[in-house]
Short mmCIF file of C-alpha atoms in Angstrom, two decimals:
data_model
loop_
_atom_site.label_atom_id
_atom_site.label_comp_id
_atom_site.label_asym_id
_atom_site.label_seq_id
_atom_site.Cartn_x
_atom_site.Cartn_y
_atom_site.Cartn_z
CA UNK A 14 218.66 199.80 -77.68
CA UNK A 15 219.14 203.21 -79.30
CA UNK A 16 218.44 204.60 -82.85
CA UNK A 17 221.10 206.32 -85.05
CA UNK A 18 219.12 209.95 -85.63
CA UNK A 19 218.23 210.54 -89.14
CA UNK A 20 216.61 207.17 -89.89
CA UNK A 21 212.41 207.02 -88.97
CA UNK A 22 211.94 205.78 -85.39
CA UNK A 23 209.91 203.64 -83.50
CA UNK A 24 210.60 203.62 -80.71
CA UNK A 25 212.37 206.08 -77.68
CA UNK A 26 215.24 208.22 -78.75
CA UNK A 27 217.55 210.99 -77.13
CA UNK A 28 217.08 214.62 -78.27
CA UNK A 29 216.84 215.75 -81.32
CA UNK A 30 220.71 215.52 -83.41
CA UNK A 31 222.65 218.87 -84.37
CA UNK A 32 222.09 220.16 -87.97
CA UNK A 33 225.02 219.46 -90.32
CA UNK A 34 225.06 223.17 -90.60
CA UNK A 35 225.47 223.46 -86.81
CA UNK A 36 228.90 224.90 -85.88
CA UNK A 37 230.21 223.00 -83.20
CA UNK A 38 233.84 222.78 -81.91
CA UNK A 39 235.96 219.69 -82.46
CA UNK A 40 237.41 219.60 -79.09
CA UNK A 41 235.57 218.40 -75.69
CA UNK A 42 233.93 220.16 -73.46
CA UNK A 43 235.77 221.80 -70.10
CA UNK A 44 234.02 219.47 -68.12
CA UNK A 45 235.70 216.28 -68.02
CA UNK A 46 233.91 213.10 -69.75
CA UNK A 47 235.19 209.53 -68.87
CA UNK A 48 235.11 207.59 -72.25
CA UNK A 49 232.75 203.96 -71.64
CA UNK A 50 234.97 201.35 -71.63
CA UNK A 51 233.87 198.71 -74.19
CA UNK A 52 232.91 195.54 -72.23
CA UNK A 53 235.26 192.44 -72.29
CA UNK A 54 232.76 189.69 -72.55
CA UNK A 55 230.82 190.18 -76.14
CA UNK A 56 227.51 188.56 -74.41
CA UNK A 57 227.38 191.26 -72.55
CA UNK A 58 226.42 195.18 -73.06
CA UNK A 59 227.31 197.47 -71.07
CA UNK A 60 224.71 199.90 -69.71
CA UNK A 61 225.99 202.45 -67.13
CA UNK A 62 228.90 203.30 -65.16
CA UNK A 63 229.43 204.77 -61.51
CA UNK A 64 230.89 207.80 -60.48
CA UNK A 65 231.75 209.69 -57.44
CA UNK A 66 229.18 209.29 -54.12
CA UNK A 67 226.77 211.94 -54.23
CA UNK A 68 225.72 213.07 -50.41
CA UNK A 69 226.50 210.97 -46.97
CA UNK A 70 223.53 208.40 -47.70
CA UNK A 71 224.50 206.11 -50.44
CA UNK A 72 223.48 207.88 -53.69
CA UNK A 73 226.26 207.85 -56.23
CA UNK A 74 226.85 209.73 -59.73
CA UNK A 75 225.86 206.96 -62.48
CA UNK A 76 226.74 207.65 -66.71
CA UNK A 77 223.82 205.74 -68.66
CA UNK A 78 224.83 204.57 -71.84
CA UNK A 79 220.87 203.48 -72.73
CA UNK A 80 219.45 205.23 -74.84
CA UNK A 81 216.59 207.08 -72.55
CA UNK A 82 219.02 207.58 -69.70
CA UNK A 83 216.56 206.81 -66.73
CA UNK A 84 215.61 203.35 -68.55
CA UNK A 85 218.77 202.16 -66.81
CA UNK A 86 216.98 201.76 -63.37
CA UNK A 87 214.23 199.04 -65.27
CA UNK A 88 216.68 196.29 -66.12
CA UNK A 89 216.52 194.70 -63.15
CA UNK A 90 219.45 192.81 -61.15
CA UNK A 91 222.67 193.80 -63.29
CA UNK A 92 226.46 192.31 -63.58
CA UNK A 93 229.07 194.98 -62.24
CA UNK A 94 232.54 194.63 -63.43
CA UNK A 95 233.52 194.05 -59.62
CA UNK A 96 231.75 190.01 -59.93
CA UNK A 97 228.32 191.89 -57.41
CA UNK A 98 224.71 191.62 -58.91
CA UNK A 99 223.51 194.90 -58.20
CA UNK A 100 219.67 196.84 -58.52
CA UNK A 101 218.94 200.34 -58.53
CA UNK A 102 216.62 201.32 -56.27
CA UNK A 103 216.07 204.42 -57.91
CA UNK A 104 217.48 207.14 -60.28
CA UNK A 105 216.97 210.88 -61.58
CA UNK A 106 218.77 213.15 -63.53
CA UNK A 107 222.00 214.81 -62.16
CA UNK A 108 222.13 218.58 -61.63
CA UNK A 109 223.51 219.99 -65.06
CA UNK A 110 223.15 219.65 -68.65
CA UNK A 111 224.31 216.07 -69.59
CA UNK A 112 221.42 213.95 -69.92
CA UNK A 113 223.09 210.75 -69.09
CA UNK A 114 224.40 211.61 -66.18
CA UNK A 115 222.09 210.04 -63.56
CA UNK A 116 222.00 209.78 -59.08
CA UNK A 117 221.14 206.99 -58.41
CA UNK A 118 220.82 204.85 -55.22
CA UNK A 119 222.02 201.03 -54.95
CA UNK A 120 219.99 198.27 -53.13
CA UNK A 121 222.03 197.35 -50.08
CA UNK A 122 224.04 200.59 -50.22
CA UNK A 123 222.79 203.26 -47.76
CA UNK A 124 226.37 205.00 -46.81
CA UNK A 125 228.61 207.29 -48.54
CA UNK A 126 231.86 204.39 -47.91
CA UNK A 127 229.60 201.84 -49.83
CA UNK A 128 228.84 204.31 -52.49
CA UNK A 129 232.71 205.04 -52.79
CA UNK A 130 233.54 201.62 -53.20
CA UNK A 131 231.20 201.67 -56.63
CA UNK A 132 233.47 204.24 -58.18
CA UNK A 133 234.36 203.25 -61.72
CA UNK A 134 232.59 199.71 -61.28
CA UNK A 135 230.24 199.50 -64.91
CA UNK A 136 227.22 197.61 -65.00
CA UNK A 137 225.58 195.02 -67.49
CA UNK A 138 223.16 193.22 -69.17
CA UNK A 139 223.20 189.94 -71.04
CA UNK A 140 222.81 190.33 -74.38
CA UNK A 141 219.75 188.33 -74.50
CA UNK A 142 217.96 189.53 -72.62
CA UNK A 143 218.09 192.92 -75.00
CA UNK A 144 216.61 190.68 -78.08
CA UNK A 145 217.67 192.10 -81.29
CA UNK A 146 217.82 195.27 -83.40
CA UNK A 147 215.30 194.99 -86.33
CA UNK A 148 217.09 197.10 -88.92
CA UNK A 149 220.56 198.95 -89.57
CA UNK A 150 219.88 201.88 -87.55
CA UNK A 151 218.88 200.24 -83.88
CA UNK A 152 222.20 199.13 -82.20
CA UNK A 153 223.28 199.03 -78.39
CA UNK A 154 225.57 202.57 -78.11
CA UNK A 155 228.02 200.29 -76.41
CA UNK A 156 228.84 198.39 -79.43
CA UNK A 157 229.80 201.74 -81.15
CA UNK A 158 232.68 201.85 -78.76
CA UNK A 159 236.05 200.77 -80.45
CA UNK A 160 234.91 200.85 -84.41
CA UNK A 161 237.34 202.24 -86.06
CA UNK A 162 236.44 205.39 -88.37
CA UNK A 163 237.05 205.72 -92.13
CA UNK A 164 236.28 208.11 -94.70
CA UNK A 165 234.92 207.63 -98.06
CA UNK A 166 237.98 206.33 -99.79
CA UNK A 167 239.10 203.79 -97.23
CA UNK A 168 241.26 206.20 -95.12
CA UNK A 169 241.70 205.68 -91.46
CA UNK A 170 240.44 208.04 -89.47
CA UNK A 171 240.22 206.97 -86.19
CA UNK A 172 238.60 204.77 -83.55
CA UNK A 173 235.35 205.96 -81.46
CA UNK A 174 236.50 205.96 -77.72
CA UNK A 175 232.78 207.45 -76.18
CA UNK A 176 229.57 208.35 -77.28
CA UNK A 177 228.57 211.26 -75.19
CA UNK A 178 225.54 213.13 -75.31
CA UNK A 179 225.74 216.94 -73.98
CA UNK A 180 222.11 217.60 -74.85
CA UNK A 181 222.08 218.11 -78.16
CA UNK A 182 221.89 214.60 -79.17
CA UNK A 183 224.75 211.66 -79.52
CA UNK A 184 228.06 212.63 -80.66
CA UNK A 185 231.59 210.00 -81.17
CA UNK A 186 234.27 211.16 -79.51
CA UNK A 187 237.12 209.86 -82.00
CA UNK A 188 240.73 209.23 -81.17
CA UNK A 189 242.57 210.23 -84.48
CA UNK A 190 245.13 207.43 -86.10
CA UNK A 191 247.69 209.80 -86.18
CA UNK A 192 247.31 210.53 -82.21
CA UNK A 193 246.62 213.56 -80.23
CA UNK A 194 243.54 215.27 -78.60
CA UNK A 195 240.11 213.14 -79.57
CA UNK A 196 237.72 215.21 -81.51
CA UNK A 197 233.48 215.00 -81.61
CA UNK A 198 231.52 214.15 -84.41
CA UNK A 199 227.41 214.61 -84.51
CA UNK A 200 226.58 210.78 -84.88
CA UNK A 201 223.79 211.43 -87.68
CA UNK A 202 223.12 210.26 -91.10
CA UNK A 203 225.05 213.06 -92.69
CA UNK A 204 227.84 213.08 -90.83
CA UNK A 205 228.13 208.72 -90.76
CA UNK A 206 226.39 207.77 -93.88
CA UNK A 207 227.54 203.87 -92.83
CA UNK A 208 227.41 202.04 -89.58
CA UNK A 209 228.86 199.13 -89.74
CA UNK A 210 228.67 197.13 -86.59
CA UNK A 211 229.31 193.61 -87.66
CA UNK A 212 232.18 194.34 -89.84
CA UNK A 213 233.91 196.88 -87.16
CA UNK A 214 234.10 199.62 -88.59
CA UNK A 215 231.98 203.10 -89.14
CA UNK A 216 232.38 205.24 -92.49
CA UNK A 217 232.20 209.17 -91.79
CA UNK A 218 232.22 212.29 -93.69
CA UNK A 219 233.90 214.86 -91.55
CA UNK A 220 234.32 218.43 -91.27
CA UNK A 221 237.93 218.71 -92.57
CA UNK A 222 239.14 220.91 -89.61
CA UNK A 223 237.69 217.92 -87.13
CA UNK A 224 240.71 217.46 -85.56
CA UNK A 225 242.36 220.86 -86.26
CA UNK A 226 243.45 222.52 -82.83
CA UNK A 227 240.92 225.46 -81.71
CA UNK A 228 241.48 228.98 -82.47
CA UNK A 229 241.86 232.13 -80.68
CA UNK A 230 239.15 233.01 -78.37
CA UNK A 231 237.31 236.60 -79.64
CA UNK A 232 238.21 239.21 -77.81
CA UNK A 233 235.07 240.11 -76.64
CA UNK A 234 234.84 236.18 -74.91
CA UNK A 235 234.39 236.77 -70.88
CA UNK A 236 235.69 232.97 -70.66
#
């Protein structure tokens, strides 16, 4: 269960959110980000998902979508999306500077083909066996997948697609109404005054240039 930043806490929480003053770009970062696919059955949230094998020996790349990353490896026996019960056996951060990405190691999987065969399988958790969020601002980060995004006034912005966190705390990754290239928005108080889980839908106030296409790079930028 995680904690929208801005609101007291207590309990664990990711880093510390960006400032509203922070300037941040609107588009993603180089590095590819797979968006966590909301999970069919509402009794269930979804906690992690695999990635590509990592070595000969079984480990395998792992996105956490809990809160502290690592408390993915204490749930216990979990449902992958492939009909297995599966356990990690152990986990620690991946090389790099995304906090939820995890390698991890499977009980029962101790090759690299076995590892393969986990790539893009997600893994969950009954919702009851979560128990329930005691105010507004606890929530599963799964269940902010698919809201859709308004402003103010009613306007449709969007729908969150991913809730990635680069280090600097959560962000939505939004896929505008109008279409095109999805944008990120620092998921704090100021920047979504209202979270609105049961009703579907999340009110935001924006930057107005969130989904405006990025500029020139300075000439002085080696990249």
């Amino acid at each position: 269960m995680a904690r929208r930043p801005g609101s007291s806490s207590r309990g664990p929480a990711r880093p510390e959110p960006l400032g509203r003053q922070t300037v941040t770009s609107a588009r993603k970062p180089d590095a590819p980000k797979a968006a966590a696919p909301a999970s069919l059955d509402p009794d269930l949230v979804l906690l992690g998902e695999f990635g590509r094998p990592h070595g000969l020996h079984g480990e395998v790349r792992l996105k956490s979508y809990t809160g502290q990353p690592l408390a993915i490896a204490g749930y216990g026996p979990l449902r992958a999306s492939d009909g297995r019960t599966l356990e990690l056996a152990d986990a620690r951060p991946a090389p790099g500077s995304s906090p939820d990405l995890l390698i991890v190691r499977v009980k029962g999987v101790d090759d690299r083909s076995g590892a393969e065969a986990l790539n893009r399988v997600t893994l969950a958790i009954p919702r009851e066996r979560l128990g329930t969020a005691e105010d507004e601002d606890e929530f599963f980060l799964a269940d902010l997948i698919g809201l859709t995004v308004e402003d103010g006034n009613g306007t449709l912005i969007g729908t969150v697609v991913a809730v990635p966190n680069y280090g600097g705390g959560d962000l939505l990754e939004i896929r505008p109404a109008a279409g095109g290239p999805t944008a990120l928005l620092p998921f704090t108080k100021a920047f979504v005054p209202t979270l609105d889980i049961a009703g579907g839908r999340i009110v935001a106030d924006p930057p107005d240039d969130l989904f405006a296409p990025p500029g020139p790079k300075p000439a002085d930028d080696p990249g």
